[in-house]
Coordinates of C-alpha atoms in Angstrom, one line a residue:
M8 CA 84.3 157.4 73.7
D9 CA 85.2 155.3 76.8
E10 CA 81.6 154.2 77.0
A11 CA 81.8 153.0 73.4
V12 CA 84.6 150.6 74.3
N13 CA 82.8 149.4 77.4
N14 CA 79.6 149.0 75.4
E15 CA 78.9 145.4 74.2
N16 CA 78.8 146.4 70.6
T17 CA 81.5 148.9 69.4
K18 CA 81.4 150.4 66.0
F19 CA 85.0 150.4 64.9
S20 CA 84.5 153.6 62.8
S21 CA 83.6 155.5 66.0
I22 CA 86.8 154.5 67.9
K23 CA 89.5 154.1 65.3
K24 CA 90.6 157.7 65.6
N25 CA 90.8 157.5 69.4
P26 CA 94.1 155.9 70.5
K27 CA 92.9 155.5 74.1
A28 CA 89.8 153.6 73.0
L29 CA 91.9 151.4 70.8
L30 CA 94.4 150.7 73.7
K31 CA 91.5 149.6 75.9
L32 CA 90.7 146.8 73.5
V33 CA 94.2 145.2 73.9
N34 CA 94.0 141.9 75.8
T35 CA 90.2 141.7 75.5
Y36 CA 88.2 138.9 74.0
V37 CA 86.4 140.2 71.0
R38 CA 84.5 139.4 67.8
V39 CA 85.9 141.3 64.8
Q40 CA 83.3 141.6 62.1
L41 CA 84.8 141.9 58.7
I42 CA 83.6 142.8 55.2
K43 CA 82.1 140.0 53.1
D44 CA 80.3 138.4 56.1
C45 CA 83.4 137.1 57.8
A46 CA 84.3 137.3 61.5
Y47 CA 87.1 136.3 63.9
V48 CA 86.8 135.8 67.6
G49 CA 89.9 136.1 69.7
F50 CA 92.1 138.1 72.0
V51 CA 93.4 141.5 70.7
H52 CA 97.2 141.4 70.9
S53 CA 97.7 144.9 69.4
I54 CA 96.2 147.5 67.1
D55 CA 98.2 149.6 64.7
P56 CA 97.0 153.2 65.4
V57 CA 97.9 154.3 61.8
T58 CA 96.4 151.6 59.7
N59 CA 94.0 150.3 62.4
S60 CA 95.1 146.7 61.6
I61 CA 94.4 144.3 64.4
I62 CA 96.6 141.4 65.5
L63 CA 94.3 138.7 67.0
S64 CA 95.3 135.6 69.0
V65 CA 92.5 133.2 68.0
P66 CA 92.0 130.0 70.2
H67 CA 92.9 127.1 67.9
D68 CA 93.2 123.4 69.1
N69 CA 95.3 123.5 72.3
G70 CA 97.0 126.9 71.5
H71 CA 96.5 130.1 69.7
Q72 CA 96.8 131.1 66.1
T73 CA 97.9 134.7 65.3
I74 CA 95.8 136.4 62.7
I75 CA 96.5 139.9 61.2
V76 CA 93.3 141.7 60.2
P77 CA 93.8 144.7 57.9
G78 CA 92.1 147.8 59.3
H79 CA 90.2 148.6 56.1
A80 CA 88.4 145.2 56.4
V81 CA 87.0 145.8 59.9
L82 CA 83.3 146.8 60.2
D83 CA 82.9 146.6 64.0
I84 CA 84.2 145.0 67.2
T85 CA 82.1 143.3 69.8
Q86 CA 83.4 142.4 73.2
E87 CA 82.6 138.8 73.9
E88 CA 82.1 137.0 77.2
L89 CA 85.0 134.8 77.9
M90 CA 84.0 131.1 78.3
D91 CA 85.7 129.0 81.0
H92 CA 87.3 126.6 78.5
I93 CA 89.0 129.5 76.6
K94 CA 92.3 130.6 78.1
P95 CA 94.1 133.8 77.1
P96 CA 97.5 133.4 75.4
Q97 CA 100.4 133.2 77.7
K98 CA 103.0 136.0 77.4
K99 CA 106.5 134.8 76.9
E100 CA 108.9 136.0 79.6
N101 CA 111.6 138.3 78.3
H102 CA 115.0 137.2 79.6
A103 CA 117.4 140.1 79.9
D104 CA 121.0 139.2 79.5
T105 CA 123.4 140.1 82.3
P106 CA 126.4 142.3 81.4
E107 CA 128.6 139.2 82.0
E108 CA 126.7 137.2 79.4
I109 CA 126.8 140.0 76.9
L110 CA 130.6 140.4 77.3
K111 CA 131.1 136.6 77.1
R112 CA 129.0 136.5 73.9
K113 CA 131.0 139.4 72.4
E114 CA 134.4 137.7 73.1
K115 CA 133.1 134.4 71.8
L116 CA 131.9 136.0 68.5
I117 CA 135.1 137.9 68.0
S118 CA 137.1 134.7 68.4
W119 CA 134.7 132.9 66.1
F120 CA 135.0 135.5 63.4
K121 CA 138.8 135.4 63.7
T122 CA 138.7 131.5 63.4
N123 CA 136.8 132.0 60.2
L124 CA 139.5 134.5 59.0
L125 CA 137.2 137.5 58.9
P126 CA 138.6 141.0 59.5
V127 CA 137.3 141.9 63.0
T128 CA 137.8 145.1 64.8
E129 CA 136.2 146.4 68.0
I130 CA 135.1 150.0 68.5
D131 CA 133.4 150.8 71.8
D132 CA 130.5 148.4 72.1
K133 CA 130.5 147.5 68.4
I134 CA 132.0 144.6 66.6
I135 CA 133.0 145.6 63.1
I136 CA 133.4 142.9 60.4
G137 CA 134.3 144.6 57.2
N138 CA 131.4 146.9 56.4
V139 CA 129.0 145.1 58.8
T140 CA 128.5 146.2 62.4
L141 CA 127.2 143.9 65.2
L142 CA 125.6 145.9 68.0
K143 CA 125.1 145.1 71.6
P144 CA 123.8 142.5 72.8
Y145 CA 125.5 140.8 69.8
K146 CA 122.6 138.6 68.6
I147 CA 121.6 137.8 65.0
T148 CA 119.0 140.5 65.1
D149 CA 121.6 143.1 66.0
I150 CA 123.5 143.0 62.6
S151 CA 123.6 146.3 60.9
A152 CA 124.8 146.5 57.2
D153 CA 124.0 148.5 54.1
N154 CA 124.2 145.3 52.0
P155 CA 121.6 142.7 53.0
I156 CA 123.5 139.9 51.2
V157 CA 126.6 140.6 53.3
A158 CA 124.5 140.8 56.4
M159 CA 123.0 137.4 55.6
Q160 CA 126.5 135.9 55.2
I161 CA 127.6 137.2 58.6
R162 CA 124.4 135.8 60.0
N163 CA 125.2 132.4 58.5
V164 CA 128.7 132.5 60.0
I165 CA 127.1 133.2 63.4
D166 CA 124.6 130.5 62.9
T167 CA 127.3 127.9 62.2
M168 CA 129.1 128.7 65.5
P169 CA 128.9 125.6 67.7
K170 CA 127.1 126.1 71.0
N171 CA 130.1 124.7 72.9
F172 CA 132.7 126.9 71.0
Q173 CA 135.3 128.2 73.4
P174 CA 137.1 131.5 72.6
K175 CA 140.9 131.3 72.2

């Protein structure tokens, strides 16, 4: 199977059940041939091993366009030679918050919720606002609630907090 990935022309049906072969395609420049005589050329960002759907970063103007190709539509994958003028997409650096930044954000949010007259309690590393829980590192994506409408309202409260808000 490894030879199939290194081969210029790779029949997708022969490698789609092989996770190692699929993993070797990540970050390579490929042509994905689809049903109905359609094809995309770009960098493989990732492949879903269950559905075999492919996320491609296709060079577009001065950047890249992300395209999701459903696995059932893929006929085969051909590794392409990378031209000098085509640059791979740049990975965004993941900034990890320091414990001090997380604690400061937690205190700031608790104060903001109290300013907005919301019932706030603190249990361990969690901020509890009624039936909504805000988990560490206390960002909008860390809201946990059974009711999506209430979660959205808490998100809106967080969004309206001024950048220069100082906890009391």
